[in-house]
Amino acid sequence: MILTVETHALGRRFGRTEAVRDLDLTVARGSIYGLVGPNGAGKTTTLRMLVNLIRPTSGHASVLGKDSRRLQDRDLRRIGYVGDPSTLPRWMSVGRLIAHCRPLYPEWDDAFCGRLLARFHLPVERKVGRLSRGERVKLALLLSLAFRPELLVLDEPFSGLDPLVREELSQGALELAIEGDWSVLIASHDIAEIERLADHVGYLDEGTLVFSEPLAELQERYRAVEAMLPGTDEPDGSYPESWLDVERAGRIMRFVDRAYDRDKTSHDLRRMFPGIQEHTASAVPLQRVFLAHARESRRKAAQR
């Protein structure tokens, strides 16, 4: 497997705050990797370290086979980065900005740029400052796609956008990934879009990578479990570590098991609640996985 991104014990501190710690992350060439996590989890800091906008304070990152701290202009021409669209020059028209960027990239594809202009419905004569936020995001994505980067990095691209604009952005990113051997790394709160786009998902919480695995394996491993308890007594012993977001309402118990195995779960339930008969388990959408981990993190923080 050829890796586009690889980090080892990557970390970043801001004073006493450890924004990212001991991050081991890999993004395979040709994959779409979704990085999710709550606000302040360290997603943006991670992406900014990878494209050398900020320096790590510990560890190492390799991007396209090169130390991220030594990325130069010729390396950055192989990376498309979409962050805050408000940094685009407001006084330029869409067409003039495209014309300004075109000669900076030897691999610029005019035909692809034209297709993206049509797909995104961008008015070439309009000043950037008069574009809506969604239009500015689409313009930033076009400028990052038209030179066909080997790695496309998207930082919260869907935030505050309506469903139609999200669909247009998603299709643009997918077109890049499908047409060539490129990689896409997306950090986003929009779990539904990540689930629809990504083939690999990582969950970052308080700067720590909780899991990173193919989406198909994640969906196979996690299950939403519901059981009817024989009574309302408290469990005999503590809950297994793999049980997240445990809820009880009378005799009904619900939780997410991040390492589900029917025989083991049945055994654990009988051990804690003698007399229990059976339980049901169902597939878990990524949104439910996200919420279960977020609530578990909040619960542990409250106990500190």
C-alpha atoms as a PDB file:
ATOM      1  CA  MET A   1       0.000   0.000   0.000  1.00  0.00           C
ATOM      2  CA  ILE A   2       1.359   3.410  -1.013  1.00  0.00           C
ATOM      3  CA  LEU A   3       0.769   6.118   1.587  1.00  0.00           C
ATOM      4  CA  THR A   4       0.009   9.748   0.776  1.00  0.00           C
ATOM      5  CA  VAL A   5       0.107  10.832   4.440  1.00  0.00           C
ATOM      6  CA  GLU A   6       1.886   9.156   7.324  1.00  0.00           C
ATOM      7  CA  THR A   7       2.425  10.557  10.817  1.00  0.00           C
ATOM      8  CA  HIS A   8       4.305   9.179  13.809  1.00  0.00           C
ATOM      9  CA  ALA A   9       3.659  10.507  17.330  1.00  0.00           C
ATOM     10  CA  LEU A  10       2.739  13.868  15.806  1.00  0.00           C
ATOM     11  CA  GLY A  11       1.962  16.541  18.376  1.00  0.00           C
ATOM     12  CA  ARG A  12       1.325  20.248  18.722  1.00  0.00           C
ATOM     13  CA  ARG A  13       1.212  22.389  21.849  1.00  0.00           C
ATOM     14  CA  PHE A  14      -0.026  25.939  22.217  1.00  0.00           C
ATOM     15  CA  GLY A  15       1.457  27.035  25.522  1.00  0.00           C
ATOM     16  CA  ARG A  16       0.139  24.571  28.091  1.00  0.00           C
ATOM     17  CA  THR A  17      -2.582  23.299  25.786  1.00  0.00           C
ATOM     18  CA  GLU A  18      -1.831  20.057  23.966  1.00  0.00           C
ATOM     19  CA  ALA A  19      -3.973  20.359  20.829  1.00  0.00           C
ATOM     20  CA  VAL A  20      -2.712  17.153  19.183  1.00  0.00           C
ATOM     21  CA  ARG A  21      -0.825  14.354  20.894  1.00  0.00           C
ATOM     22  CA  ASP A  22       0.978  11.208  19.689  1.00  0.00           C
ATOM     23  CA  LEU A  23      -0.948  11.096  16.418  1.00  0.00           C
ATOM     24  CA  ASP A  24      -0.285   8.032  14.244  1.00  0.00           C
ATOM     25  CA  LEU A  25      -2.286   8.504  11.064  1.00  0.00           C
ATOM     26  CA  THR A  26      -2.049   7.013   7.578  1.00  0.00           C
ATOM     27  CA  VAL A  27      -3.904   7.972   4.402  1.00  0.00           C
ATOM     28  CA  ALA A  28      -3.527   5.548   1.508  1.00  0.00           C
ATOM     29  CA  ARG A  29      -3.148   6.800  -2.036  1.00  0.00           C
ATOM     30  CA  GLY A  30      -6.472   6.806  -3.862  1.00  0.00           C
ATOM     31  CA  SER A  31      -8.570   6.861  -0.689  1.00  0.00           C
ATOM     32  CA  ILE A  32     -11.040   9.365   0.743  1.00  0.00           C
ATOM     33  CA  TYR A  33     -10.279   9.735   4.448  1.00  0.00           C
ATOM     34  CA  GLY A  34     -12.762  11.421   6.784  1.00  0.00           C
ATOM     35  CA  LEU A  35     -11.433  12.897  10.029  1.00  0.00           C
ATOM     36  CA  VAL A  36     -14.243  13.563  12.502  1.00  0.00           C
ATOM     37  CA  GLY A  37     -14.460  14.748  16.092  1.00  0.00           C
ATOM     38  CA  PRO A  38     -16.059  17.414  18.280  1.00  0.00           C
ATOM     39  CA  ASN A  39     -15.094  21.098  18.328  1.00  0.00           C
ATOM     40  CA  GLY A  40     -11.591  21.568  19.683  1.00  0.00           C
ATOM     41  CA  ALA A  41     -10.598  17.966  18.966  1.00  0.00           C
ATOM     42  CA  GLY A  42      -7.521  19.038  16.976  1.00  0.00           C
ATOM     43  CA  LYS A  43      -8.747  18.407  13.415  1.00  0.00           C
ATOM     44  CA  THR A  44      -7.798  21.801  11.964  1.00  0.00           C
ATOM     45  CA  THR A  45      -4.463  21.803  13.801  1.00  0.00           C
ATOM     46  CA  THR A  46      -3.684  18.390  12.302  1.00  0.00           C
ATOM     47  CA  LEU A  47      -4.465  19.517   8.756  1.00  0.00           C
ATOM     48  CA  ARG A  48      -2.484  22.728   9.138  1.00  0.00           C
ATOM     49  CA  MET A  49       0.557  20.749  10.304  1.00  0.00           C
ATOM     50  CA  LEU A  50       0.299  18.440   7.299  1.00  0.00           C
ATOM     51  CA  VAL A  51       0.432  21.323   4.805  1.00  0.00           C
ATOM     52  CA  ASN A  52       3.160  23.144   6.777  1.00  0.00           C
ATOM     53  CA  LEU A  53       1.019  26.108   7.836  1.00  0.00           C
ATOM     54  CA  ILE A  54       2.104  25.413  11.422  1.00  0.00           C
ATOM     55  CA  ARG A  55       5.003  23.357  12.757  1.00  0.00           C
ATOM     56  CA  PRO A  56       4.555  20.305  14.986  1.00  0.00           C
ATOM     57  CA  THR A  57       6.153  20.499  18.419  1.00  0.00           C
ATOM     58  CA  SER A  58       6.780  16.752  18.480  1.00  0.00           C
ATOM     59  CA  GLY A  59       6.733  13.764  16.175  1.00  0.00           C
ATOM     60  CA  HIS A  60       6.923  13.615  12.420  1.00  0.00           C
ATOM     61  CA  ALA A  61       4.637  13.810   9.383  1.00  0.00           C
ATOM     62  CA  SER A  62       5.353  12.664   5.832  1.00  0.00           C
ATOM     63  CA  VAL A  63       3.190  14.056   3.015  1.00  0.00           C
ATOM     64  CA  LEU A  64       3.649  12.730  -0.532  1.00  0.00           C
ATOM     65  CA  GLY A  65       6.853  11.117   0.667  1.00  0.00           C
ATOM     66  CA  LYS A  66       8.375  14.299   2.105  1.00  0.00           C
ATOM     67  CA  ASP A  67       8.777  15.701   5.621  1.00  0.00           C
ATOM     68  CA  SER A  68       5.859  18.126   6.068  1.00  0.00           C
ATOM     69  CA  ARG A  69       8.215  20.701   7.619  1.00  0.00           C
ATOM     70  CA  ARG A  70      10.257  20.779   4.404  1.00  0.00           C
ATOM     71  CA  LEU A  71       7.429  21.165   1.895  1.00  0.00           C
ATOM     72  CA  GLN A  72       8.398  23.738  -0.731  1.00  0.00           C
ATOM     73  CA  ASP A  73       6.477  25.481  -3.503  1.00  0.00           C
ATOM     74  CA  ARG A  74       6.977  22.604  -5.943  1.00  0.00           C
ATOM     75  CA  ASP A  75       5.591  20.190  -3.328  1.00  0.00           C
ATOM     76  CA  LEU A  76       2.627  22.409  -2.478  1.00  0.00           C
ATOM     77  CA  ARG A  77       1.693  22.464  -6.181  1.00  0.00           C
ATOM     78  CA  ARG A  78       0.797  18.796  -5.684  1.00  0.00           C
ATOM     79  CA  ILE A  79      -1.497  19.555  -2.727  1.00  0.00           C
ATOM     80  CA  GLY A  80      -4.884  21.243  -2.833  1.00  0.00           C
ATOM     81  CA  TYR A  81      -5.925  22.857   0.468  1.00  0.00           C
ATOM     82  CA  VAL A  82      -9.345  24.364   1.171  1.00  0.00           C
ATOM     83  CA  GLY A  83      -9.602  26.144   4.502  1.00  0.00           C
ATOM     84  CA  ASP A  84     -11.302  29.417   5.376  1.00  0.00           C
ATOM     85  CA  PRO A  85     -12.743  30.830   2.102  1.00  0.00           C
ATOM     86  CA  SER A  86     -12.771  34.371   3.523  1.00  0.00           C
ATOM     87  CA  THR A  87      -9.031  34.598   2.741  1.00  0.00           C
ATOM     88  CA  LEU A  88      -9.711  34.776  -1.016  1.00  0.00           C
ATOM     89  CA  PRO A  89      -8.995  38.262  -2.455  1.00  0.00           C
ATOM     90  CA  ARG A  90     -12.360  40.044  -2.363  1.00  0.00           C
ATOM     91  CA  TRP A  91     -11.445  42.666  -4.980  1.00  0.00           C
ATOM     92  CA  MET A  92     -10.771  40.163  -7.754  1.00  0.00           C
ATOM     93  CA  SER A  93     -13.446  38.757 -10.042  1.00  0.00           C
ATOM     94  CA  VAL A  94     -13.883  34.988 -10.234  1.00  0.00           C
ATOM     95  CA  GLY A  95     -12.469  34.913 -13.772  1.00  0.00           C
ATOM     96  CA  ARG A  96      -9.483  37.110 -12.917  1.00  0.00           C
ATOM     97  CA  LEU A  97      -8.621  34.995  -9.864  1.00  0.00           C
ATOM     98  CA  ILE A  98      -8.708  31.841 -11.969  1.00  0.00           C
ATOM     99  CA  ALA A  99      -6.501  33.500 -14.601  1.00  0.00           C
ATOM    100  CA  HIS A 100      -4.100  34.598 -11.840  1.00  0.00           C
ATOM    101  CA  CYS A 101      -3.792  31.087 -10.409  1.00  0.00           C
ATOM    102  CA  ARG A 102      -3.561  29.186 -13.717  1.00  0.00           C
ATOM    103  CA  PRO A 103       0.141  29.909 -14.511  1.00  0.00           C
ATOM    104  CA  LEU A 104       1.210  29.003 -10.977  1.00  0.00           C
ATOM    105  CA  TYR A 105       0.441  25.321 -11.595  1.00  0.00           C
ATOM    106  CA  PRO A 106       2.088  23.471 -14.498  1.00  0.00           C
ATOM    107  CA  GLU A 107      -0.537  20.709 -14.243  1.00  0.00           C
ATOM    108  CA  TRP A 108      -3.517  23.099 -14.483  1.00  0.00           C
ATOM    109  CA  ASP A 109      -6.297  21.425 -16.515  1.00  0.00           C
ATOM    110  CA  ASP A 110      -8.371  24.027 -18.398  1.00  0.00           C
ATOM    111  CA  ALA A 111     -10.969  21.487 -19.489  1.00  0.00           C
ATOM    112  CA  PHE A 112     -11.448  20.236 -15.923  1.00  0.00           C
ATOM    113  CA  CYS A 113     -11.616  23.844 -14.684  1.00  0.00           C
ATOM    114  CA  GLY A 114     -14.340  24.560 -17.231  1.00  0.00           C
ATOM    115  CA  ARG A 115     -16.349  21.544 -16.105  1.00  0.00           C
ATOM    116  CA  LEU A 116     -16.098  22.635 -12.489  1.00  0.00           C
ATOM    117  CA  LEU A 117     -17.141  26.200 -13.367  1.00  0.00           C
ATOM    118  CA  ALA A 118     -20.258  24.834 -15.045  1.00  0.00           C
ATOM    119  CA  ARG A 119     -21.009  22.382 -12.227  1.00  0.00           C
ATOM    120  CA  PHE A 120     -20.588  25.003  -9.507  1.00  0.00           C
ATOM    121  CA  HIS A 121     -22.506  27.715 -11.434  1.00  0.00           C
ATOM    122  CA  LEU A 122     -19.898  30.338 -10.569  1.00  0.00           C
ATOM    123  CA  PRO A 123     -20.359  33.796 -12.191  1.00  0.00           C
ATOM    124  CA  VAL A 124     -16.957  34.590 -13.711  1.00  0.00           C
ATOM    125  CA  GLU A 125     -17.546  38.373 -13.842  1.00  0.00           C
ATOM    126  CA  ARG A 126     -18.635  38.742 -10.215  1.00  0.00           C
ATOM    127  CA  LYS A 127     -16.208  40.024  -7.571  1.00  0.00           C
ATOM    128  CA  VAL A 128     -15.233  37.503  -4.918  1.00  0.00           C
ATOM    129  CA  GLY A 129     -16.433  39.920  -2.238  1.00  0.00           C
ATOM    130  CA  ARG A 130     -19.970  39.709  -3.644  1.00  0.00           C
ATOM    131  CA  LEU A 131     -20.116  35.915  -3.590  1.00  0.00           C
ATOM    132  CA  SER A 132     -22.115  34.030  -0.984  1.00  0.00           C
ATOM    133  CA  ARG A 133     -20.196  31.842   1.453  1.00  0.00           C
ATOM    134  CA  GLY A 134     -21.224  28.757  -0.482  1.00  0.00           C
ATOM    135  CA  GLU A 135     -19.973  30.278  -3.726  1.00  0.00           C
ATOM    136  CA  ARG A 136     -16.648  31.212  -2.109  1.00  0.00           C
ATOM    137  CA  VAL A 137     -16.211  27.648  -0.857  1.00  0.00           C
ATOM    138  CA  LYS A 138     -16.961  26.329  -4.345  1.00  0.00           C
ATOM    139  CA  LEU A 139     -14.443  28.769  -5.837  1.00  0.00           C
ATOM    140  CA  ALA A 140     -11.786  27.696  -3.313  1.00  0.00           C
ATOM    141  CA  LEU A 141     -12.483  24.065  -4.177  1.00  0.00           C
ATOM    142  CA  LEU A 142     -12.254  24.780  -7.919  1.00  0.00           C
ATOM    143  CA  LEU A 143      -8.884  26.502  -7.463  1.00  0.00           C
ATOM    144  CA  SER A 144      -7.664  23.475  -5.500  1.00  0.00           C
ATOM    145  CA  LEU A 145      -8.990  20.905  -7.973  1.00  0.00           C
ATOM    146  CA  ALA A 146      -8.178  22.427 -11.368  1.00  0.00           C
ATOM    147  CA  PHE A 147      -4.476  21.534 -11.163  1.00  0.00           C
ATOM    148  CA  ARG A 148      -5.391  17.933 -10.257  1.00  0.00           C
ATOM    149  CA  PRO A 149      -3.523  17.657  -6.952  1.00  0.00           C
ATOM    150  CA  GLU A 150      -2.279  14.320  -5.707  1.00  0.00           C
ATOM    151  CA  LEU A 151      -3.690  15.189  -2.278  1.00  0.00           C
ATOM    152  CA  LEU A 152      -6.775  17.306  -1.608  1.00  0.00           C
ATOM    153  CA  VAL A 153      -7.160  18.568   1.987  1.00  0.00           C
ATOM    154  CA  LEU A 154     -10.558  19.962   3.013  1.00  0.00           C
ATOM    155  CA  ASP A 155     -11.087  21.648   6.383  1.00  0.00           C
ATOM    156  CA  GLU A 156     -14.795  21.835   7.323  1.00  0.00           C
ATOM    157  CA  PRO A 157     -15.896  22.395   3.722  1.00  0.00           C
ATOM    158  CA  PHE A 158     -19.602  21.783   4.379  1.00  0.00           C
ATOM    159  CA  SER A 159     -20.076  24.074   7.395  1.00  0.00           C
ATOM    160  CA  GLY A 160     -23.104  26.348   7.040  1.00  0.00           C
ATOM    161  CA  LEU A 161     -23.917  25.307   3.470  1.00  0.00           C
ATOM    162  CA  ASP A 162     -27.313  24.318   2.129  1.00  0.00           C
ATOM    163  CA  PRO A 163     -27.889  20.736   0.883  1.00  0.00           C
ATOM    164  CA  LEU A 164     -27.571  21.622  -2.807  1.00  0.00           C
ATOM    165  CA  VAL A 165     -24.178  23.280  -2.351  1.00  0.00           C
ATOM    166  CA  ARG A 166     -23.013  20.346  -0.232  1.00  0.00           C
ATOM    167  CA  GLU A 167     -23.983  17.986  -3.029  1.00  0.00           C
ATOM    168  CA  GLU A 168     -22.074  20.042  -5.592  1.00  0.00           C
ATOM    169  CA  LEU A 169     -18.966  20.129  -3.403  1.00  0.00           C
ATOM    170  CA  SER A 170     -19.193  16.399  -2.716  1.00  0.00           C
ATOM    171  CA  GLN A 171     -19.447  15.580  -6.395  1.00  0.00           C
ATOM    172  CA  GLY A 172     -16.440  17.794  -7.186  1.00  0.00           C
ATOM    173  CA  ALA A 173     -14.309  15.999  -4.592  1.00  0.00           C
ATOM    174  CA  LEU A 174     -15.517  12.602  -5.780  1.00  0.00           C
ATOM    175  CA  GLU A 175     -14.730  13.451  -9.386  1.00  0.00           C
ATOM    176  CA  LEU A 176     -11.118  14.111  -8.465  1.00  0.00           C
ATOM    177  CA  ALA A 177     -10.814  10.871  -6.507  1.00  0.00           C
ATOM    178  CA  ILE A 178     -12.515   8.746  -9.147  1.00  0.00           C
ATOM    179  CA  GLU A 179     -10.658  10.106 -12.183  1.00  0.00           C
ATOM    180  CA  GLY A 180      -7.169   9.415 -10.894  1.00  0.00           C
ATOM    181  CA  ASP A 181      -4.930   7.945  -8.232  1.00  0.00           C
ATOM    182  CA  TRP A 182      -5.357  10.868  -5.839  1.00  0.00           C
ATOM    183  CA  SER A 183      -6.257  11.071  -2.161  1.00  0.00           C
ATOM    184  CA  VAL A 184      -8.747  13.246  -0.303  1.00  0.00           C
ATOM    185  CA  LEU A 185      -8.492  14.105   3.404  1.00  0.00           C
ATOM    186  CA  ILE A 186     -11.613  15.758   4.841  1.00  0.00           C
ATOM    187  CA  ALA A 187     -12.069  17.105   8.361  1.00  0.00           C
ATOM    188  CA  SER A 188     -15.725  17.802   9.037  1.00  0.00           C
ATOM    189  CA  HIS A 189     -18.553  17.944  11.576  1.00  0.00           C
ATOM    190  CA  ASP A 190     -20.939  16.821   8.848  1.00  0.00           C
ATOM    191  CA  ILE A 191     -21.024  13.134   9.690  1.00  0.00           C
ATOM    192  CA  ALA A 192     -23.618  12.273   7.044  1.00  0.00           C
ATOM    193  CA  GLU A 193     -21.385  13.669   4.283  1.00  0.00           C
ATOM    194  CA  ILE A 194     -18.343  11.852   5.656  1.00  0.00           C
ATOM    195  CA  GLU A 195     -20.297   8.588   5.743  1.00  0.00           C
ATOM    196  CA  ARG A 196     -21.405   9.125   2.153  1.00  0.00           C
ATOM    197  CA  LEU A 197     -17.979  10.115   0.815  1.00  0.00           C
ATOM    198  CA  ALA A 198     -15.260   8.435   2.860  1.00  0.00           C
ATOM    199  CA  ASP A 199     -13.931   4.905   2.621  1.00  0.00           C
ATOM    200  CA  HIS A 200     -11.784   5.365   5.752  1.00  0.00           C
ATOM    201  CA  VAL A 201     -12.686   7.204   8.970  1.00  0.00           C
ATOM    202  CA  GLY A 202     -10.682   8.482  11.937  1.00  0.00           C
ATOM    203  CA  TYR A 203     -12.152   9.888  15.155  1.00  0.00           C
ATOM    204  CA  LEU A 204     -10.135  12.550  16.979  1.00  0.00           C
ATOM    205  CA  ASP A 205     -10.982  13.523  20.551  1.00  0.00           C
ATOM    206  CA  GLU A 206      -9.010  16.002  22.670  1.00  0.00           C
ATOM    207  CA  GLY A 207      -6.076  15.635  20.303  1.00  0.00           C
ATOM    208  CA  THR A 208      -5.994  11.827  20.484  1.00  0.00           C
ATOM    209  CA  LEU A 209      -6.923   9.472  17.663  1.00  0.00           C
ATOM    210  CA  VAL A 210      -9.521   7.112  19.155  1.00  0.00           C
ATOM    211  CA  PHE A 211      -9.870   4.922  16.070  1.00  0.00           C
ATOM    212  CA  SER A 212      -8.860   4.900  12.408  1.00  0.00           C
ATOM    213  CA  GLU A 213     -10.128   2.179  10.087  1.00  0.00           C
ATOM    214  CA  PRO A 214     -11.999   1.446   6.871  1.00  0.00           C
ATOM    215  CA  LEU A 215     -15.621   2.550   7.127  1.00  0.00           C
ATOM    216  CA  ALA A 216     -16.878  -0.926   6.190  1.00  0.00           C
ATOM    217  CA  GLU A 217     -14.929  -2.501   9.081  1.00  0.00           C
ATOM    218  CA  LEU A 218     -16.144   0.188  11.479  1.00  0.00           C
ATOM    219  CA  GLN A 219     -19.759  -0.445  10.518  1.00  0.00           C
ATOM    220  CA  GLU A 220     -19.223  -4.176  11.002  1.00  0.00           C
ATOM    221  CA  ARG A 221     -17.655  -3.739  14.448  1.00  0.00           C
ATOM    222  CA  TYR A 222     -20.141  -1.315  16.042  1.00  0.00           C
ATOM    223  CA  ARG A 223     -23.662  -2.373  16.984  1.00  0.00           C
ATOM    224  CA  ALA A 224     -26.574  -0.706  18.759  1.00  0.00           C
ATOM    225  CA  VAL A 225     -27.747  -3.132  21.429  1.00  0.00           C
ATOM    226  CA  GLU A 226     -31.111  -3.194  23.207  1.00  0.00           C
ATOM    227  CA  ALA A 227     -32.032  -5.589  25.998  1.00  0.00           C
ATOM    228  CA  MET A 228     -35.057  -6.151  28.243  1.00  0.00           C
ATOM    229  CA  LEU A 229     -33.763  -6.613  31.775  1.00  0.00           C
ATOM    230  CA  PRO A 230     -35.407  -9.028  34.236  1.00  0.00           C
ATOM    231  CA  GLY A 231     -35.801  -6.222  36.767  1.00  0.00           C
ATOM    232  CA  THR A 232     -34.682  -2.709  37.607  1.00  0.00           C
ATOM    233  CA  ASP A 233     -31.754  -3.675  39.850  1.00  0.00           C
ATOM    234  CA  GLU A 234     -28.312  -2.196  39.281  1.00  0.00           C
ATOM    235  CA  PRO A 235     -25.811  -4.390  37.385  1.00  0.00           C
ATOM    236  CA  ASP A 236     -23.678  -6.934  39.193  1.00  0.00           C
ATOM    237  CA  GLY A 237     -20.324  -5.360  38.378  1.00  0.00           C
ATOM    238  CA  SER A 238     -19.229  -2.635  35.995  1.00  0.00           C
ATOM    239  CA  TYR A 239     -20.084  -2.379  32.325  1.00  0.00           C
ATOM    240  CA  PRO A 240     -17.522  -3.717  29.826  1.00  0.00           C
ATOM    241  CA  GLU A 241     -15.166  -1.090  28.444  1.00  0.00           C
ATOM    242  CA  SER A 242     -16.482  -1.572  24.908  1.00  0.00           C
ATOM    243  CA  TRP A 243     -20.009  -0.468  25.897  1.00  0.00           C
ATOM    244  CA  LEU A 244     -20.591   3.196  25.093  1.00  0.00           C
ATOM    245  CA  ASP A 245     -23.441   5.572  25.883  1.00  0.00           C
ATOM    246  CA  VAL A 246     -25.311   3.155  28.167  1.00  0.00           C
ATOM    247  CA  GLU A 247     -28.901   4.246  28.820  1.00  0.00           C
ATOM    248  CA  ARG A 248     -31.556   2.675  31.003  1.00  0.00           C
ATOM    249  CA  ALA A 249     -35.262   3.419  31.049  1.00  0.00           C
ATOM    250  CA  GLY A 250     -36.972   1.107  33.512  1.00  0.00           C
ATOM    251  CA  ARG A 251     -36.206  -2.429  32.348  1.00  0.00           C
ATOM    252  CA  ILE A 252     -34.955  -1.370  28.913  1.00  0.00           C
ATOM    253  CA  MET A 253     -31.213  -0.967  28.404  1.00  0.00           C
ATOM    254  CA  ARG A 254     -29.586   0.506  25.279  1.00  0.00           C
ATOM    255  CA  PHE A 255     -25.913   1.006  24.427  1.00  0.00           C
ATOM    256  CA  VAL A 256     -23.426   0.989  21.570  1.00  0.00           C
ATOM    257  CA  ASP A 257     -20.897  -1.835  21.597  1.00  0.00           C
ATOM    258  CA  ARG A 258     -17.716  -0.904  19.741  1.00  0.00           C
ATOM    259  CA  ALA A 259     -16.467  -4.503  19.667  1.00  0.00           C
ATOM    260  CA  TYR A 260     -19.689  -6.428  19.252  1.00  0.00           C
ATOM    261  CA  ASP A 261     -19.693 -10.194  19.463  1.00  0.00           C
ATOM    262  CA  ARG A 262     -23.093 -11.833  20.051  1.00  0.00           C
ATOM    263  CA  ASP A 263     -21.828 -14.610  22.311  1.00  0.00           C
ATOM    264  CA  LYS A 264     -19.670 -12.315  24.438  1.00  0.00           C
ATOM    265  CA  THR A 265     -22.376  -9.650  24.750  1.00  0.00           C
ATOM    266  CA  SER A 266     -24.925 -12.302  25.781  1.00  0.00           C
ATOM    267  CA  HIS A 267     -22.464 -13.647  28.359  1.00  0.00           C
ATOM    268  CA  ASP A 268     -21.763 -10.172  29.785  1.00  0.00           C
ATOM    269  CA  LEU A 269     -25.468  -9.348  30.012  1.00  0.00           C
ATOM    270  CA  ARG A 270     -26.251 -12.638  31.815  1.00  0.00           C
ATOM    271  CA  ARG A 271     -23.335 -12.077  34.181  1.00  0.00           C
ATOM    272  CA  MET A 272     -24.540  -8.614  35.158  1.00  0.00           C
ATOM    273  CA  PHE A 273     -28.271  -9.307  35.005  1.00  0.00           C
ATOM    274  CA  PRO A 274     -29.004 -12.950  35.894  1.00  0.00           C
ATOM    275  CA  GLY A 275     -32.237 -14.085  34.311  1.00  0.00           C
ATOM    276  CA  ILE A 276     -31.996 -11.920  31.210  1.00  0.00           C
ATOM    277  CA  GLN A 277     -33.229 -13.763  28.138  1.00  0.00           C
ATOM    278  CA  GLU A 278     -32.035 -12.141  24.923  1.00  0.00           C
ATOM    279  CA  HIS A 279     -30.894  -8.938  23.275  1.00  0.00           C
ATOM    280  CA  THR A 280     -31.153  -7.378  19.820  1.00  0.00           C
ATOM    281  CA  ALA A 281     -28.305  -5.772  17.870  1.00  0.00           C
ATOM    282  CA  SER A 282     -28.551  -3.533  14.824  1.00  0.00           C
ATOM    283  CA  ALA A 283     -26.163  -1.680  12.514  1.00  0.00           C
ATOM    284  CA  VAL A 284     -25.084   1.767  13.686  1.00  0.00           C
ATOM    285  CA  PRO A 285     -24.850   4.839  11.432  1.00  0.00           C
ATOM    286  CA  LEU A 286     -21.663   6.863  11.755  1.00  0.00           C
ATOM    287  CA  GLN A 287     -23.615   9.701  13.412  1.00  0.00           C
ATOM    288  CA  ARG A 288     -24.544   7.339  16.278  1.00  0.00           C
ATOM    289  CA  VAL A 289     -20.927   6.233  16.645  1.00  0.00           C
ATOM    290  CA  PHE A 290     -19.856   9.884  16.802  1.00  0.00           C
ATOM    291  CA  LEU A 291     -22.479  10.734  19.454  1.00  0.00           C
ATOM    292  CA  ALA A 292     -21.639   7.678  21.545  1.00  0.00           C
ATOM    293  CA  HIS A 293     -17.942   8.589  21.686  1.00  0.00           C
ATOM    294  CA  ALA A 294     -18.686  12.284  22.294  1.00  0.00           C
ATOM    295  CA  ARG A 295     -21.000  11.487  25.220  1.00  0.00           C
ATOM    296  CA  GLU A 296     -18.505   8.994  26.644  1.00  0.00           C
ATOM    297  CA  SER A 297     -15.778  11.632  26.470  1.00  0.00           C
ATOM    298  CA  ARG A 298     -18.021  14.175  28.202  1.00  0.00           C
ATOM    299  CA  ARG A 299     -18.902  11.655  30.917  1.00  0.00           C
ATOM    300  CA  LYS A 300     -15.228  10.887  31.611  1.00  0.00           C
ATOM    301  CA  ALA A 301     -14.368  14.589  31.663  1.00  0.00           C
ATOM    302  CA  ALA A 302     -17.074  15.197  34.274  1.00  0.00           C
ATOM    303  CA  GLN A 303     -15.566  12.464  36.482  1.00  0.00           C
ATOM    304  CA  ARG A 304     -12.067  14.015  36.514  1.00  0.00           C
END
